[in-house]
Amino acid sequence: MLGKAQVKYIQSLSHKKFRDEENLFIAEGPKIVAELLAEKPHAIRHIYALEEWLSNNKNLVKNINDSLITPINEKELERISQLSTPNQVLLLVEKFRIDDNIDLNKELVIMLDAIQDPGNLGTIIRIADWFGVKHIICSADCADAYNT
């Protein structure tokens, strides 16, 4: 069962200020959760999931310390989710480190300036990923890439 303080803390991560202060973001959805658990397990700070999801995805969480996994019910998930229709799992993830060693002469990089709509930024990120672009640099006046 989630306490009020936990719920408030998770809900606070919907605000950029708190995401920046805590260096965390929320990830929801089966595809992104599976990718993060497979590719960045060291960045996972906590998993909140329905028992059904946990029992169906034991292979995804096998390398995650049990102390980082909290089974929750649907009502609790609705309280902490940022989605109108919550998925079965929510992750708290450490923000990714910025790589200062990008070789601009050898690697494909997209530089974005003043992309203010989070939906447009998300579309650009997904397209870049599809084309294998590993680096996206956003100017200070771009939307927050961790915005849900």
PDB file of C-alpha atoms in Angstrom:
ATOM      1  CA  MET A   1       0.000   0.000   0.000  1.00  0.00           C
ATOM      2  CA  LEU A   2       1.260   3.448  -0.917  1.00  0.00           C
ATOM      3  CA  GLY A   3       1.453   6.124   1.743  1.00  0.00           C
ATOM      4  CA  LYS A   4       0.332   9.701   1.186  1.00  0.00           C
ATOM      5  CA  ALA A   5       3.944  10.900   1.105  1.00  0.00           C
ATOM      6  CA  GLN A   6       4.837   8.405  -1.643  1.00  0.00           C
ATOM      7  CA  VAL A   7       1.815   9.397  -3.714  1.00  0.00           C
ATOM      8  CA  LYS A   8       2.602  13.094  -3.308  1.00  0.00           C
ATOM      9  CA  TYR A   9       6.262  12.511  -4.224  1.00  0.00           C
ATOM     10  CA  ILE A  10       5.389  10.583  -7.390  1.00  0.00           C
ATOM     11  CA  GLN A  11       2.769  13.158  -8.376  1.00  0.00           C
ATOM     12  CA  SER A  12       5.336  15.947  -7.886  1.00  0.00           C
ATOM     13  CA  LEU A  13       7.421  14.412 -10.678  1.00  0.00           C
ATOM     14  CA  SER A  14       4.806  15.618 -13.146  1.00  0.00           C
ATOM     15  CA  HIS A  15       6.424  19.057 -12.715  1.00  0.00           C
ATOM     16  CA  LYS A  16       9.694  19.875 -14.462  1.00  0.00           C
ATOM     17  CA  LYS A  17      11.071  21.640 -11.391  1.00  0.00           C
ATOM     18  CA  PHE A  18      10.799  18.486  -9.284  1.00  0.00           C
ATOM     19  CA  ARG A  19      12.022  16.190 -12.075  1.00  0.00           C
ATOM     20  CA  ASP A  20      15.125  18.373 -12.319  1.00  0.00           C
ATOM     21  CA  GLU A  21      15.627  18.530  -8.536  1.00  0.00           C
ATOM     22  CA  GLU A  22      15.256  14.774  -8.106  1.00  0.00           C
ATOM     23  CA  ASN A  23      16.958  13.886 -11.410  1.00  0.00           C
ATOM     24  CA  LEU A  24      14.097  11.449 -12.077  1.00  0.00           C
ATOM     25  CA  PHE A  25      11.314  10.985 -14.570  1.00  0.00           C
ATOM     26  CA  ILE A  26       8.235   8.777 -14.802  1.00  0.00           C
ATOM     27  CA  ALA A  27       7.901   6.130 -17.501  1.00  0.00           C
ATOM     28  CA  GLU A  28       4.589   4.415 -18.228  1.00  0.00           C
ATOM     29  CA  GLY A  29       3.508   2.040 -20.943  1.00  0.00           C
ATOM     30  CA  PRO A  30       4.459  -1.540 -21.762  1.00  0.00           C
ATOM     31  CA  LYS A  31       6.894  -0.780 -24.583  1.00  0.00           C
ATOM     32  CA  ILE A  32       8.947   1.942 -22.874  1.00  0.00           C
ATOM     33  CA  VAL A  33       8.947   0.039 -19.572  1.00  0.00           C
ATOM     34  CA  ALA A  34      10.206  -3.137 -21.285  1.00  0.00           C
ATOM     35  CA  GLU A  35      12.903  -1.171 -23.124  1.00  0.00           C
ATOM     36  CA  LEU A  36      14.091   0.618 -19.982  1.00  0.00           C
ATOM     37  CA  LEU A  37      14.181  -2.576 -17.925  1.00  0.00           C
ATOM     38  CA  ALA A  38      16.166  -4.336 -20.665  1.00  0.00           C
ATOM     39  CA  GLU A  39      18.528  -1.529 -21.674  1.00  0.00           C
ATOM     40  CA  LYS A  40      18.893   0.671 -18.574  1.00  0.00           C
ATOM     41  CA  PRO A  41      18.172  -1.458 -15.476  1.00  0.00           C
ATOM     42  CA  HIS A  42      20.786   0.504 -13.502  1.00  0.00           C
ATOM     43  CA  ALA A  43      18.717   3.684 -14.022  1.00  0.00           C
ATOM     44  CA  ILE A  44      15.528   2.225 -12.506  1.00  0.00           C
ATOM     45  CA  ARG A  45      14.874   3.760  -9.085  1.00  0.00           C
ATOM     46  CA  HIS A  46      11.488   2.164  -8.410  1.00  0.00           C
ATOM     47  CA  ILE A  47       8.785   0.031 -10.013  1.00  0.00           C
ATOM     48  CA  TYR A  48       5.123   0.382  -9.069  1.00  0.00           C
ATOM     49  CA  ALA A  49       3.088  -2.355 -10.710  1.00  0.00           C
ATOM     50  CA  LEU A  50      -0.072  -4.384 -10.491  1.00  0.00           C
ATOM     51  CA  GLU A  51       0.427  -7.960  -9.236  1.00  0.00           C
ATOM     52  CA  GLU A  52      -0.816  -9.240 -12.605  1.00  0.00           C
ATOM     53  CA  TRP A  53       1.885  -7.303 -14.470  1.00  0.00           C
ATOM     54  CA  LEU A  54       4.579  -8.495 -12.058  1.00  0.00           C
ATOM     55  CA  SER A  55       3.579 -12.147 -12.439  1.00  0.00           C
ATOM     56  CA  ASN A  56       3.415 -11.836 -16.246  1.00  0.00           C
ATOM     57  CA  ASN A  57       6.770 -10.035 -16.523  1.00  0.00           C
ATOM     58  CA  LYS A  58       9.058 -11.871 -14.106  1.00  0.00           C
ATOM     59  CA  ASN A  59      11.724 -12.067 -16.800  1.00  0.00           C
ATOM     60  CA  LEU A  60      11.820  -8.258 -17.087  1.00  0.00           C
ATOM     61  CA  VAL A  61      12.278  -7.636 -13.361  1.00  0.00           C
ATOM     62  CA  LYS A  62      14.525 -10.593 -12.518  1.00  0.00           C
ATOM     63  CA  ASN A  63      17.616  -8.352 -12.260  1.00  0.00           C
ATOM     64  CA  ILE A  64      15.886  -5.635 -10.224  1.00  0.00           C
ATOM     65  CA  ASN A  65      16.323  -5.636  -6.451  1.00  0.00           C
ATOM     66  CA  ASP A  66      13.050  -6.587  -4.727  1.00  0.00           C
ATOM     67  CA  SER A  67      13.289  -3.487  -2.528  1.00  0.00           C
ATOM     68  CA  LEU A  68      12.755  -1.384  -5.679  1.00  0.00           C
ATOM     69  CA  ILE A  69       9.473  -3.122  -6.566  1.00  0.00           C
ATOM     70  CA  THR A  70       6.168  -2.151  -4.975  1.00  0.00           C
ATOM     71  CA  PRO A  71       3.031  -4.106  -5.884  1.00  0.00           C
ATOM     72  CA  ILE A  72       0.035  -1.769  -6.013  1.00  0.00           C
ATOM     73  CA  ASN A  73      -3.659  -2.019  -6.786  1.00  0.00           C
ATOM     74  CA  GLU A  74      -5.526  -0.299  -9.623  1.00  0.00           C
ATOM     75  CA  LYS A  75      -6.817   2.513  -7.421  1.00  0.00           C
ATOM     76  CA  GLU A  76      -3.271   3.358  -6.290  1.00  0.00           C
ATOM     77  CA  LEU A  77      -2.042   3.213  -9.880  1.00  0.00           C
ATOM     78  CA  GLU A  78      -4.746   5.682 -10.926  1.00  0.00           C
ATOM     79  CA  ARG A  79      -3.567   8.070  -8.186  1.00  0.00           C
ATOM     80  CA  ILE A  80       0.085   8.059  -9.266  1.00  0.00           C
ATOM     81  CA  SER A  81      -0.293   7.713 -13.031  1.00  0.00           C
ATOM     82  CA  GLN A  82      -0.049  10.735 -15.284  1.00  0.00           C
ATOM     83  CA  LEU A  83      -2.194   8.996 -17.906  1.00  0.00           C
ATOM     84  CA  SER A  84      -5.973   9.207 -18.142  1.00  0.00           C
ATOM     85  CA  THR A  85      -6.033   5.433 -18.685  1.00  0.00           C
ATOM     86  CA  PRO A  86      -3.133   4.055 -16.629  1.00  0.00           C
ATOM     87  CA  ASN A  87      -1.102   1.082 -17.752  1.00  0.00           C
ATOM     88  CA  GLN A  88      -0.254  -1.711 -15.341  1.00  0.00           C
ATOM     89  CA  VAL A  89       3.178  -0.405 -14.442  1.00  0.00           C
ATOM     90  CA  LEU A  90       4.949   2.853 -13.647  1.00  0.00           C
ATOM     91  CA  LEU A  91       8.700   3.352 -13.318  1.00  0.00           C
ATOM     92  CA  LEU A  92      10.718   6.046 -11.612  1.00  0.00           C
ATOM     93  CA  VAL A  93      13.858   6.371 -13.704  1.00  0.00           C
ATOM     94  CA  GLU A  94      17.039   8.361 -13.257  1.00  0.00           C
ATOM     95  CA  LYS A  95      17.464  10.931 -16.008  1.00  0.00           C
ATOM     96  CA  PHE A  96      20.016   9.971 -18.610  1.00  0.00           C
ATOM     97  CA  ARG A  97      23.474  11.442 -18.414  1.00  0.00           C
ATOM     98  CA  ILE A  98      24.410  13.913 -21.120  1.00  0.00           C
ATOM     99  CA  ASP A  99      27.262  12.660 -23.265  1.00  0.00           C
ATOM    100  CA  ASP A 100      29.740  15.482 -23.830  1.00  0.00           C
ATOM    101  CA  ASN A 101      31.943  13.287 -26.010  1.00  0.00           C
ATOM    102  CA  ILE A 102      29.832  13.257 -29.162  1.00  0.00           C
ATOM    103  CA  ASP A 103      31.981  13.265 -32.279  1.00  0.00           C
ATOM    104  CA  LEU A 104      29.967  15.564 -34.527  1.00  0.00           C
ATOM    105  CA  ASN A 105      32.081  14.548 -37.522  1.00  0.00           C
ATOM    106  CA  LYS A 106      31.370  10.823 -37.159  1.00  0.00           C
ATOM    107  CA  GLU A 107      27.951  10.510 -35.552  1.00  0.00           C
ATOM    108  CA  LEU A 108      24.526  11.549 -36.722  1.00  0.00           C
ATOM    109  CA  VAL A 109      23.162  14.243 -34.404  1.00  0.00           C
ATOM    110  CA  ILE A 110      19.909  16.180 -34.511  1.00  0.00           C
ATOM    111  CA  MET A 111      19.943  19.659 -33.025  1.00  0.00           C
ATOM    112  CA  LEU A 112      16.585  21.181 -32.104  1.00  0.00           C
ATOM    113  CA  ASP A 113      15.781  24.802 -31.379  1.00  0.00           C
ATOM    114  CA  ALA A 114      12.559  26.122 -29.830  1.00  0.00           C
ATOM    115  CA  ILE A 115      10.456  22.965 -30.249  1.00  0.00           C
ATOM    116  CA  GLN A 116       7.912  23.970 -27.628  1.00  0.00           C
ATOM    117  CA  ASP A 117       5.173  21.391 -28.081  1.00  0.00           C
ATOM    118  CA  PRO A 118       6.006  18.209 -26.103  1.00  0.00           C
ATOM    119  CA  GLY A 119       4.032  16.128 -28.611  1.00  0.00           C
ATOM    120  CA  ASN A 120       6.102  17.425 -31.517  1.00  0.00           C
ATOM    121  CA  LEU A 121       9.309  16.790 -29.576  1.00  0.00           C
ATOM    122  CA  GLY A 122       8.174  13.233 -28.850  1.00  0.00           C
ATOM    123  CA  THR A 123       7.431  12.657 -32.530  1.00  0.00           C
ATOM    124  CA  ILE A 124      10.890  13.898 -33.498  1.00  0.00           C
ATOM    125  CA  ILE A 125      12.508  11.643 -30.881  1.00  0.00           C
ATOM    126  CA  ARG A 126      10.600   8.569 -32.129  1.00  0.00           C
ATOM    127  CA  ILE A 127      11.483   9.306 -35.765  1.00  0.00           C
ATOM    128  CA  ALA A 128      15.137   9.867 -34.853  1.00  0.00           C
ATOM    129  CA  ASP A 129      15.149   6.553 -32.984  1.00  0.00           C
ATOM    130  CA  TRP A 130      13.660   4.767 -35.999  1.00  0.00           C
ATOM    131  CA  PHE A 131      16.460   6.147 -38.178  1.00  0.00           C
ATOM    132  CA  GLY A 132      19.107   5.144 -35.634  1.00  0.00           C
ATOM    133  CA  VAL A 133      20.016   8.640 -34.473  1.00  0.00           C
ATOM    134  CA  LYS A 134      21.716   8.232 -31.098  1.00  0.00           C
ATOM    135  CA  HIS A 135      22.047  11.885 -30.124  1.00  0.00           C
ATOM    136  CA  ILE A 136      19.516  14.704 -29.956  1.00  0.00           C
ATOM    137  CA  ILE A 137      20.575  18.078 -28.627  1.00  0.00           C
ATOM    138  CA  CYS A 138      17.814  20.443 -27.511  1.00  0.00           C
ATOM    139  CA  SER A 139      18.224  24.165 -26.974  1.00  0.00           C
ATOM    140  CA  ALA A 140      17.212  25.610 -23.616  1.00  0.00           C
ATOM    141  CA  ASP A 141      13.913  26.840 -25.068  1.00  0.00           C
ATOM    142  CA  CYS A 142      12.749  23.384 -26.211  1.00  0.00           C
ATOM    143  CA  ALA A 143      10.013  21.488 -24.397  1.00  0.00           C
ATOM    144  CA  ASP A 144      11.154  19.184 -21.611  1.00  0.00           C
ATOM    145  CA  ALA A 145      11.999  15.795 -23.141  1.00  0.00           C
ATOM    146  CA  TYR A 146      10.878  14.103 -19.915  1.00  0.00           C
ATOM    147  CA  ASN A 147       7.422  15.685 -20.023  1.00  0.00           C
ATOM    148  CA  THR A 148       4.640  13.141 -20.199  1.00  0.00           C
TER     149      THR A 148
END
